Coordinates of C-alpha atoms in Angstrom, one line a residue:
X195 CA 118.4 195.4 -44.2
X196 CA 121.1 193.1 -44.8
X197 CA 123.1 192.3 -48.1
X198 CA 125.6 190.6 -49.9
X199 CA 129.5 191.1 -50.0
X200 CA 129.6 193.1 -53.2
X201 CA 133.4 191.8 -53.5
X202 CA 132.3 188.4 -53.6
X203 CA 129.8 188.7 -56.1
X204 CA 132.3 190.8 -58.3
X205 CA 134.8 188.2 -58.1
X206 CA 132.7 185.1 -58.6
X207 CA 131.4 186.9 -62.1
X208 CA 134.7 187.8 -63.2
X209 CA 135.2 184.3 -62.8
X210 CA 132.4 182.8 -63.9
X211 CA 132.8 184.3 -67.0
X212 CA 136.0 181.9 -67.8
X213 CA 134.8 179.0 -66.2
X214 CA 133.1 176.8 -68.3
X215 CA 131.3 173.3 -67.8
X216 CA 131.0 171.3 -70.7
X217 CA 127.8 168.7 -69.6
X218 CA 125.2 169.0 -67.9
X219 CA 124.1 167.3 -64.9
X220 CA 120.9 165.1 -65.3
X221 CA 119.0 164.3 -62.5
X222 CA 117.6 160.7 -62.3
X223 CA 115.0 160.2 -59.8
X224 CA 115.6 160.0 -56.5
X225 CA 113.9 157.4 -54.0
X226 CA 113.0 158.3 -50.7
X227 CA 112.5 155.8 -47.8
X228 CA 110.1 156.6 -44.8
X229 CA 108.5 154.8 -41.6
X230 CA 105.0 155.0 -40.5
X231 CA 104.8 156.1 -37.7
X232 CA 106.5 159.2 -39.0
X233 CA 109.4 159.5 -36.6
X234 CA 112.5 158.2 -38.9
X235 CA 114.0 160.0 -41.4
X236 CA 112.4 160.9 -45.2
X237 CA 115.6 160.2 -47.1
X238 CA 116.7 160.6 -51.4
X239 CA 118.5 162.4 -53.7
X240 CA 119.2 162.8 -57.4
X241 CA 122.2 160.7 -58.2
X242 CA 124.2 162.2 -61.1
X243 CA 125.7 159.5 -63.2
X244 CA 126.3 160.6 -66.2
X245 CA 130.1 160.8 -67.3
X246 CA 131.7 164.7 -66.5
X247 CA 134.7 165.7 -67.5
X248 CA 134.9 167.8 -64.0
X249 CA 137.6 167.9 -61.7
X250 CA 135.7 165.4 -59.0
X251 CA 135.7 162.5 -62.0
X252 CA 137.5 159.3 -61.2
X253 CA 139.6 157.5 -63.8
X254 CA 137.5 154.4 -63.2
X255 CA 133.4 154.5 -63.0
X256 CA 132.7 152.7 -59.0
X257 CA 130.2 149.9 -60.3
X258 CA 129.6 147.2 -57.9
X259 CA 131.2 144.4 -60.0
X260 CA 134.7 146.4 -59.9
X261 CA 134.3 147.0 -56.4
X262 CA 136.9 145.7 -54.2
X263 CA 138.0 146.2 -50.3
X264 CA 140.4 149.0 -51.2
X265 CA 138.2 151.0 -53.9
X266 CA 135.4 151.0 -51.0
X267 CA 137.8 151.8 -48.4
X268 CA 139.3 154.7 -50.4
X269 CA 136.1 155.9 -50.9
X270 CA 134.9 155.7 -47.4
X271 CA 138.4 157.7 -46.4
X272 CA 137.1 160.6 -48.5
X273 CA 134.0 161.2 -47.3
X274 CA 135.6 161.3 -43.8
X275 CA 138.0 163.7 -45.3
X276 CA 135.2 165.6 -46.2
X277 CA 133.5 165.7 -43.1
X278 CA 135.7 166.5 -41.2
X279 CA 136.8 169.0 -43.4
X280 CA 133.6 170.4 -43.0
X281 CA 133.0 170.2 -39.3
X282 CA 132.6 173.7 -38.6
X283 CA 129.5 173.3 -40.8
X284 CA 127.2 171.7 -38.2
X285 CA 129.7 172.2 -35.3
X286 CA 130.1 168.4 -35.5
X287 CA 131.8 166.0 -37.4
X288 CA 128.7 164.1 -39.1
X289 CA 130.6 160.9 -40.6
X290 CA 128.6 157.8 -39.2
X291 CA 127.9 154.5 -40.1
X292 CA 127.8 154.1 -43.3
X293 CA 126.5 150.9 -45.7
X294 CA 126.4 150.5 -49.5
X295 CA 124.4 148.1 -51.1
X296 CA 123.9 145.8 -53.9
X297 CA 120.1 146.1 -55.2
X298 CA 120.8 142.9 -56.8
X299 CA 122.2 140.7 -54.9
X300 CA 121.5 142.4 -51.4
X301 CA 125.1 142.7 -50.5
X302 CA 126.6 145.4 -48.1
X303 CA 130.0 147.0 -48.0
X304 CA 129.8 148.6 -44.7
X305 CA 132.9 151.1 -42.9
X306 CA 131.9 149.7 -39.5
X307 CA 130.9 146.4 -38.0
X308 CA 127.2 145.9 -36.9
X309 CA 126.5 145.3 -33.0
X310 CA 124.9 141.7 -33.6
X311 CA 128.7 141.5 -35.2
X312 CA 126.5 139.3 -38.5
X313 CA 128.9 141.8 -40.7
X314 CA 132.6 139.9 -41.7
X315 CA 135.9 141.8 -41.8
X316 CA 137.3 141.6 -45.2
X317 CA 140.5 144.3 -45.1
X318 CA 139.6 147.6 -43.8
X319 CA 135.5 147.2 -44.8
X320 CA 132.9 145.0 -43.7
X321 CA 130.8 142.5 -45.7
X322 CA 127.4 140.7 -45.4
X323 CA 123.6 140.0 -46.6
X324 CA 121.3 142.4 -45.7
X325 CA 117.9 141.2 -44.7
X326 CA 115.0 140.9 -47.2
X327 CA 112.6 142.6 -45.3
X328 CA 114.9 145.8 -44.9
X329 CA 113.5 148.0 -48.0
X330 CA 116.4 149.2 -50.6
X331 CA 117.0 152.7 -51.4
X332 CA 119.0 155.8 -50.9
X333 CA 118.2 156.4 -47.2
X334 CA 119.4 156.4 -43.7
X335 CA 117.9 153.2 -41.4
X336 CA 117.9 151.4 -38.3
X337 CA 119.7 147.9 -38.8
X338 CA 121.5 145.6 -36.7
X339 CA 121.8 148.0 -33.7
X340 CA 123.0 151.2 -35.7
X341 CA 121.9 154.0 -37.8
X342 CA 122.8 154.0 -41.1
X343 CA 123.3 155.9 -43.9
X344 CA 122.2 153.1 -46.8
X345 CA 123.5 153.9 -50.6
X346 CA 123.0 152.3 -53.6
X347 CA 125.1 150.6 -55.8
X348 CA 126.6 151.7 -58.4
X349 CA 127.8 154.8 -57.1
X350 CA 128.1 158.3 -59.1
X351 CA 131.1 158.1 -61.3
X352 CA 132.0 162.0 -60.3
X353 CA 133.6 162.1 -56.9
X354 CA 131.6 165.4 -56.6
X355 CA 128.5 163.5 -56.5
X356 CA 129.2 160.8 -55.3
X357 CA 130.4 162.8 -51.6
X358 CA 127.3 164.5 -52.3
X359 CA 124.8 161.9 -52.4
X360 CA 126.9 159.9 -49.5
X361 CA 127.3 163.3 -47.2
X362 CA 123.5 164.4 -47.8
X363 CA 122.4 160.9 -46.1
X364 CA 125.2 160.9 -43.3
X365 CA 123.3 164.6 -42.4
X366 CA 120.2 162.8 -42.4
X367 CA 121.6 160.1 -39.6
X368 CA 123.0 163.0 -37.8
X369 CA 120.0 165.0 -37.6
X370 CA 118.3 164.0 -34.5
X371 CA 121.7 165.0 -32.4
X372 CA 121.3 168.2 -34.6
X373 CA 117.8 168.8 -32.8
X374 CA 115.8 168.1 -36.1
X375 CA 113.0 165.6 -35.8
X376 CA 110.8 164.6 -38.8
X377 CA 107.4 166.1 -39.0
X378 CA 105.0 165.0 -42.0
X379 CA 104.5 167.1 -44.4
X380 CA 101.5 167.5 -47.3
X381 CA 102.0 169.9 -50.0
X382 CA 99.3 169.3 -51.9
X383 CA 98.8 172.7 -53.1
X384 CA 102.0 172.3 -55.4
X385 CA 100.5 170.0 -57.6
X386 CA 97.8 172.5 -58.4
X387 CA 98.0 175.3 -60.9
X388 CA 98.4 178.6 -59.1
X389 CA 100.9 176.6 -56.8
X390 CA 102.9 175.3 -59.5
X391 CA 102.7 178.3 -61.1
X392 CA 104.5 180.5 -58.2
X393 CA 106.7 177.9 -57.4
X394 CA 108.0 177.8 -61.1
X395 CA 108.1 181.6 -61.2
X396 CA 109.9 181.3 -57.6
X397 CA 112.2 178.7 -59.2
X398 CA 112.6 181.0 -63.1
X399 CA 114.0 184.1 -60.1
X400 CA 116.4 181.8 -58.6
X401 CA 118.2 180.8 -62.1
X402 CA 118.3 184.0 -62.7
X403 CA 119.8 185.0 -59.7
X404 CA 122.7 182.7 -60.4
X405 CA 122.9 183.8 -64.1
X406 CA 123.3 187.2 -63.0
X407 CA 126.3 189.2 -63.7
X408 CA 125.6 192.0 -61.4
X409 CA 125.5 192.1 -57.7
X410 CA 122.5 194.7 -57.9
X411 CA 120.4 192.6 -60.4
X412 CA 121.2 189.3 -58.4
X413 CA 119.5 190.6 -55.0
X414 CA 116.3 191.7 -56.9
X415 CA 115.9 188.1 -58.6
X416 CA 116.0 187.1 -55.0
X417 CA 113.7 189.1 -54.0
X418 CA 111.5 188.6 -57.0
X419 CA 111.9 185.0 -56.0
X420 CA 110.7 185.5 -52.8
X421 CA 107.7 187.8 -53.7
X422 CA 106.2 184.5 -55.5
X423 CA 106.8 182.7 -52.4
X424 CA 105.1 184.5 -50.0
X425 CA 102.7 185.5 -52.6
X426 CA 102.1 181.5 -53.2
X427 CA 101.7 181.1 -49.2
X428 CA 98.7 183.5 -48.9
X429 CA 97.1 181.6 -51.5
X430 CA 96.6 178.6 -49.5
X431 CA 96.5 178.4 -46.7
X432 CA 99.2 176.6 -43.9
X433 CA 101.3 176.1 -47.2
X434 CA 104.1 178.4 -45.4
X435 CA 104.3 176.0 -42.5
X436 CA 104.5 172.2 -44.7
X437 CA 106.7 173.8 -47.6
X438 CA 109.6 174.8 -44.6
X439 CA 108.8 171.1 -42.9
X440 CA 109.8 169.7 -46.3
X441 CA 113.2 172.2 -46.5
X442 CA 113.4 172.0 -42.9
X443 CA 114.1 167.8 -44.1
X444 CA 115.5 167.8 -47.4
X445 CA 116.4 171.3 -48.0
X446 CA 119.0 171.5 -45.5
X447 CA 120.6 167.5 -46.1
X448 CA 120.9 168.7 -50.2
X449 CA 122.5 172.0 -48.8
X450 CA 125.3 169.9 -46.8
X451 CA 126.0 167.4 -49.3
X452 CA 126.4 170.0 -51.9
X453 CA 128.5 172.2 -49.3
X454 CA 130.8 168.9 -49.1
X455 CA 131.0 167.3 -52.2
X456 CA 134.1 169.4 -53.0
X457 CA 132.9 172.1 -55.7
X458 CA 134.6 175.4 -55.6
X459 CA 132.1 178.1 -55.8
X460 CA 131.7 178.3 -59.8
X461 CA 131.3 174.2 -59.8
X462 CA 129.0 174.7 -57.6
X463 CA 127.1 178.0 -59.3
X464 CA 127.2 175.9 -62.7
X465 CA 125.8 172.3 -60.8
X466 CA 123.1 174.6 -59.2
X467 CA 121.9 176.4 -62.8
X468 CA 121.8 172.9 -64.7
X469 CA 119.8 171.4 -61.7
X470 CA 117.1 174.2 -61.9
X471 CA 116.9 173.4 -65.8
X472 CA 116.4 169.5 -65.4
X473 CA 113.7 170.4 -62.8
X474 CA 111.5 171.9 -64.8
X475 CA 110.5 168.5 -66.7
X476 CA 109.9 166.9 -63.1
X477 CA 106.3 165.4 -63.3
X478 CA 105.1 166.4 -60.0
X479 CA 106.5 169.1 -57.0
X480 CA 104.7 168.0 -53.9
X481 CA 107.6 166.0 -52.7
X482 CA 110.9 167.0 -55.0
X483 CA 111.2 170.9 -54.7
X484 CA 112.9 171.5 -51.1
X485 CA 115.8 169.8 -52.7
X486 CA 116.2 172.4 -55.0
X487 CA 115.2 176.2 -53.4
X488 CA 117.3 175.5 -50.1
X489 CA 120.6 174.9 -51.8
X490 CA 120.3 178.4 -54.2
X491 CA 119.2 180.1 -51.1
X492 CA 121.9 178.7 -49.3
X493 CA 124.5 179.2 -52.1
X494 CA 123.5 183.0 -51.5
X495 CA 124.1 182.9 -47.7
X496 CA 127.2 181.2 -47.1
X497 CA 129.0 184.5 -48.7
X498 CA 127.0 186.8 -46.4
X499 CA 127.4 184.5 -43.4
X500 CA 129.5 181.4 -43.5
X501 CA 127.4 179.7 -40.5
X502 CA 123.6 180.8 -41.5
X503 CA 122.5 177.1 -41.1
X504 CA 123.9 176.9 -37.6
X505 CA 120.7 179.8 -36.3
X506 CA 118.4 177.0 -37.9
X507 CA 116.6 174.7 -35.9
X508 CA 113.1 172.9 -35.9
X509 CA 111.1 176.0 -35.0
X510 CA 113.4 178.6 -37.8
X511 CA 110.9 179.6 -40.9
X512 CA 113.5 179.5 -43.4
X513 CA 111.1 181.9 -45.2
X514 CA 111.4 185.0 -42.9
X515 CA 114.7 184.0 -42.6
X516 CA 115.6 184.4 -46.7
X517 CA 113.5 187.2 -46.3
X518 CA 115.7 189.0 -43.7
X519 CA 118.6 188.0 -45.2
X520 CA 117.8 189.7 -48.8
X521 CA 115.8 192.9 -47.8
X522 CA 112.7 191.7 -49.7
X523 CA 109.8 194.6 -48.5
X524 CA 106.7 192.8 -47.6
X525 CA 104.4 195.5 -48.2
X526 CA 105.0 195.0 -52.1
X527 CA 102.4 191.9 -52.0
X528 CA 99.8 193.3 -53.9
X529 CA 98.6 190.6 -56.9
X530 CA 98.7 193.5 -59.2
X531 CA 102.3 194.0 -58.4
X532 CA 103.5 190.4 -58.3
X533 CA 101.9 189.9 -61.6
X534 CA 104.1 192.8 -62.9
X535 CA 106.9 191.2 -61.9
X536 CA 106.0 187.5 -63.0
X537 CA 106.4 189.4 -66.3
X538 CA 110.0 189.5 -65.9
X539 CA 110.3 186.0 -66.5
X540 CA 108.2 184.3 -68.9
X541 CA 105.2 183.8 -66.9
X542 CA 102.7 183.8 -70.0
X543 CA 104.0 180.7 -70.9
X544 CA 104.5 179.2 -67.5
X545 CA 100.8 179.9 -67.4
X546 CA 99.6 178.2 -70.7
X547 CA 101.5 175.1 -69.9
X548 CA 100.3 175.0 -66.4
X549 CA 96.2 175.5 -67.8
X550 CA 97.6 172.7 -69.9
X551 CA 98.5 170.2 -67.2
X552 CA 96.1 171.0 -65.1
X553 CA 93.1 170.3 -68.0
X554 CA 94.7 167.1 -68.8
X555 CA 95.9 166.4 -64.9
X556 CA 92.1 166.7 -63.8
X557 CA 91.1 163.9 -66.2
X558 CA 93.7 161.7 -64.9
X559 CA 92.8 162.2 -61.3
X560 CA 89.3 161.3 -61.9
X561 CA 90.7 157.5 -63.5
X562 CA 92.4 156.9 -60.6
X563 CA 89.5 157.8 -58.2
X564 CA 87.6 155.4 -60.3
X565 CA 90.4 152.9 -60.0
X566 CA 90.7 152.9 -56.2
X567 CA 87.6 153.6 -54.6
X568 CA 84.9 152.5 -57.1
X569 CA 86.6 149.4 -59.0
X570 CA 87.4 146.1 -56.9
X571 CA 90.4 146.5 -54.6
X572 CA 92.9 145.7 -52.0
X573 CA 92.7 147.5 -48.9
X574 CA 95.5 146.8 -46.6
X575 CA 95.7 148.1 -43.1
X576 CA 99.2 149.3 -42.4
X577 CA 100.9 148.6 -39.0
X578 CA 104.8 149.1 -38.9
X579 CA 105.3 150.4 -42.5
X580 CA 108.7 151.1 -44.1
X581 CA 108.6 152.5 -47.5
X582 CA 110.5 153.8 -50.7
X583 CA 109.1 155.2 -53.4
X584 CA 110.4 158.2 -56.0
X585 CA 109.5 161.8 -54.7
X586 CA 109.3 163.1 -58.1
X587 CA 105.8 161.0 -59.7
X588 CA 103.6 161.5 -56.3
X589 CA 100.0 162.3 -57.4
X590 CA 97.8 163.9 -54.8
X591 CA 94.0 163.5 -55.2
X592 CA 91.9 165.5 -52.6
X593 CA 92.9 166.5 -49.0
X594 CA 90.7 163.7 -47.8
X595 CA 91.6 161.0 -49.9
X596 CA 95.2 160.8 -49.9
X597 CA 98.5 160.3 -52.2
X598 CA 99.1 157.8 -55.5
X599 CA 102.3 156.4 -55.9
X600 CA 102.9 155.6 -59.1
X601 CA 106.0 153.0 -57.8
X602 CA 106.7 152.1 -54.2
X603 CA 107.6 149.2 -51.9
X604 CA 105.7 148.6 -48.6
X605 CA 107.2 146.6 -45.9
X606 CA 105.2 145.8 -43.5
X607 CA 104.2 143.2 -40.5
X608 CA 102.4 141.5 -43.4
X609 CA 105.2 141.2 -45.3
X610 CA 106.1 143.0 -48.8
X611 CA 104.3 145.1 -51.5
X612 CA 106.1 146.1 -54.6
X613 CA 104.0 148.2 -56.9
X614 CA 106.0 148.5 -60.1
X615 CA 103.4 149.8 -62.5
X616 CA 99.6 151.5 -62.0
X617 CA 99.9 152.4 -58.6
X618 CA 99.3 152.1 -55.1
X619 CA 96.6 155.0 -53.2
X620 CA 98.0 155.9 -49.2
X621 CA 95.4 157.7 -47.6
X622 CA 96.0 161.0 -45.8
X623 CA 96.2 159.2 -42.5
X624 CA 99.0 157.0 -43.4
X625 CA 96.8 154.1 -41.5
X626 CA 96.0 152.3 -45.0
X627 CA 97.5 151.6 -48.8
X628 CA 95.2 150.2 -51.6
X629 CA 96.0 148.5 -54.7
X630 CA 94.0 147.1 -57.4
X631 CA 91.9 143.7 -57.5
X632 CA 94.0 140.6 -56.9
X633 CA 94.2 138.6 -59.5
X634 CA 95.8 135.5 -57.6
X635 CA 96.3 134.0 -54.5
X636 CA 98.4 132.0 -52.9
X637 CA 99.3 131.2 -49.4
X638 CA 102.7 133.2 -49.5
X639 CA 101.5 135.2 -52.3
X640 CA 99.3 137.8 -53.5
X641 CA 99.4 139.1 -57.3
X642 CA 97.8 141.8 -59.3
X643 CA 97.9 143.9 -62.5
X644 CA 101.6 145.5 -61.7
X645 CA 102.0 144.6 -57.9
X646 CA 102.8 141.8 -56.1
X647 CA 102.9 141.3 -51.7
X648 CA 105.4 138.6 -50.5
X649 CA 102.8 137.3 -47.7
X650 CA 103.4 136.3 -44.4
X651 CA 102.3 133.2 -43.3
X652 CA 100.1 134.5 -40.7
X653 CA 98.2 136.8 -43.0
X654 CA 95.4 136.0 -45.6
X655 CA 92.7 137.8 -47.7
X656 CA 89.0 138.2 -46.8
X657 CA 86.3 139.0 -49.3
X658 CA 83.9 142.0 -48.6
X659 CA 80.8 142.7 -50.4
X660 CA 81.2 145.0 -53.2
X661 CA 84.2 143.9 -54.9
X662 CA 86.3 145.0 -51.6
X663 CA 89.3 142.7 -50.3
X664 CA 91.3 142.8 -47.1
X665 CA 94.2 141.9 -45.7
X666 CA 93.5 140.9 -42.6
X667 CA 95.8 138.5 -39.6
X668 CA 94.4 135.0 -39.6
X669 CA 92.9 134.0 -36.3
X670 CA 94.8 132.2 -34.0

């Protein structure tokens, strides 16, 4: 078995005891962005904006109004500093393209000029419009001949998270010369009760891991921790292979951002603990919880072994991996057992709140199942689809039936869908997205209750019996 530098953990106590951070972070929700077919890059991250009195905190908040050639190109110099700072990280220094972008008026401060050369000089950063068609949101994408990390604007006041946020999505741009390639990922299973009930138990282990002031009692949270996890993967089954896809994804970008954002180790201890306690209230898990158990894991590791991320690769189940690395004994899997040890933190109430949800969750579901398959609707086939949406609300119905998305934006060869309110359904196989009735249309336009699609010319809707309509390509 292996385990942790006691010398470490000694001194980061001692210290932790005089350190003291006086806000905490909230999270807001993140938006991820992701092509169909699944090949590109699932991107977000919760952006911390609210003010900090921590080290990493600018004089001046970076709002887009303020912004000028020199406050971007300063802060384009520091995440190169950080970088490269960081190299050893990844072996390679992952600072890239980079564009940030004005959700208002579509503008883009960029650190490098575009191939089609569309991108003006102005000092040391380039400027221009970007494209209407190219979907918004914190994300990496393919533009003008180059791979991109994209970030909204305004940026985190906090330098700390703002090198964070920008450094997670540079990873994510580096990945495929880092060997990782997307694979889609359903984790259904986390929106039901027993799986949000281990993961929360899993997730109660890790803050307590970090709370710890005792090098012996750490470990066992960890352990504990990883008891539910494995406990929550023989529950259902191929859970253990889409829960490391998702950390395989996200886990690992949130890891590096975090590991170059600039924290020292009791900054980062702190920013870890107060994101664990703002999950909690996060509506759903499918899609949101790699970005939270790979960085504590991770926090763990780097003491033991400085380059633990470098043995990972697309075939590494970070699991067995933990599991190695903390000396957790899987012959202790017994549900008896593991509910013993749920004791240990809370689970009584975990449990009540979780019958709760699930009671009033199941109601929900069934309005929505109502709402897109019985009710009139908008089924619209999807072809080349990029999308954004907020990994945080998903709603998963049945295996067969596919995913509601509270908010999103589709772009698509038939132009643009923006769901703002009520909801879009994308089925399992990705192939098609629903919507409510339409409740008018135009030649560029289609608008219902809470959506809208900016049409293109060479599409139109068709009227099936039944109260079903489709969006179909006109005949030529």
């Amino acid at each position: 078995m292996k385990y942790l530098t006691g010398i470490w953990f000694a001194g980061l106590f001692t210290a932790a005891a005089l350190y003291y951070v006086s806000h905490i972070s909230l999270l807001q929700q993140p938006v991820e962005h992701c092509s169909k077919p699944p090949t590109g890059n699932l991107a977000g991250w919760p952006i911390t904006t609210q003010k900090s009195i921590d080290p990493g905190t600018e004089a001046e908040p970076l709002y887009a109004f303020k912004y000028s050639s020199d406050s971007i190109s300063l802060c384009f110099r520091q995440v190169a500093e950080a970088t490269l700072k960081h190299k050893a990280l990844w072996d390679k220094d992952i600072y890239g393209p980079i564009m940030f972008v004005d959700p208002v008026t579509r503008e883009i401060y960029t650190n490098r000029p575009d191939e089609g050369r569309s991108l003006l000089p102005h000092g040391s950063i380039y400027r221009g419009i970007l494209p209407k068609d190219v979907i918004l949101s914190n994300t990496d994408v393919e533009w003008g001949g180059m791979h991109w990390a994209m970030i909204m604007l305004p940026l985190p006041e906090n330098r700390f998270d703002r090198i964070d946020l920008i450094t997670h999505e540079l990873f994510h741009v580096a990945q495929p010369a880092l060997g990782f390639r997307t694979r889609r990922e359903e984790n259904i299973h986390l929106d039901q009760k027993d799986g949000r009930l281990y993961l929360r138990l899993e997730l109660a282990a890790l803050e307590a891991a970090l709370k710890s002031g005792r090098i012996n009692r750490a470990l066992e949270h960890l352990r504990n921790a990883l008891i539910f996890r494995k406990f929550r993967h023989t529950l259902y089954r191929g859970s253990g292979t889409s829960e490391n896809n998702l950390e395989l994804l996200e886990g690992l970008a949130t890891y590096t951002g975090q590991m170059m954002s600039g924290r020292d180790k009791w900054q980062w201890r702190q920013y870890l603990i107060n994101r664990l306690s703002a999950f909690k209230k996060t509506p759903t898990f499918v899609r949101s919880f790699a970005y939270e158990t790979v960085p504590v894991y991770g926090f763990f590791l780097y003491r033991k072994d400085n380059n633990w991320n470098r043995q990972v690769d697309m075939e590494t189940n970070l699991t067995e991996l933990f599991i190695d690395a903390f000396g957790m004994d899987m012959r202790i899997l017994l549900q008896s057992y593991v509910k013993q040890v749920a004791e240990d933190y809370k689970v009584e109430v975990i449990a009540d709140e979780e019958m709760k949800r699930e009671i009033s969750n199941s109601a929900l579901l069934d309005t929505y199942r109502r709402k897109f398959f019985d009710q009139p609707h908008l089924e619209i086939r999807l072809e080349k689809m990029n999308m954004s949406f907020n990994p945080q609300n998903l709603i998963p119905l049945d295996e067969d039936e596919g995913t509601i998305y509270p908010t999103v934006q589709i772009s698509d060869n038939w132009g643009i869908l923006t769901v703002e309110r009520g909801g879009a359904l994308l089925r399992t196989d990705w192939r098609w997205v629903i919507v409510p009735e339409p409740l008018e249309i135009t030649e560029d336009s289609i608008k219902g209750d809470g959506w809208v699609i900016e049409l293109n010319r060479n599409y139109h809707i068709e009227e099936e019996p039944g109260g079903v309509y489709l969006l179909t390509k006109k005949r030529q």
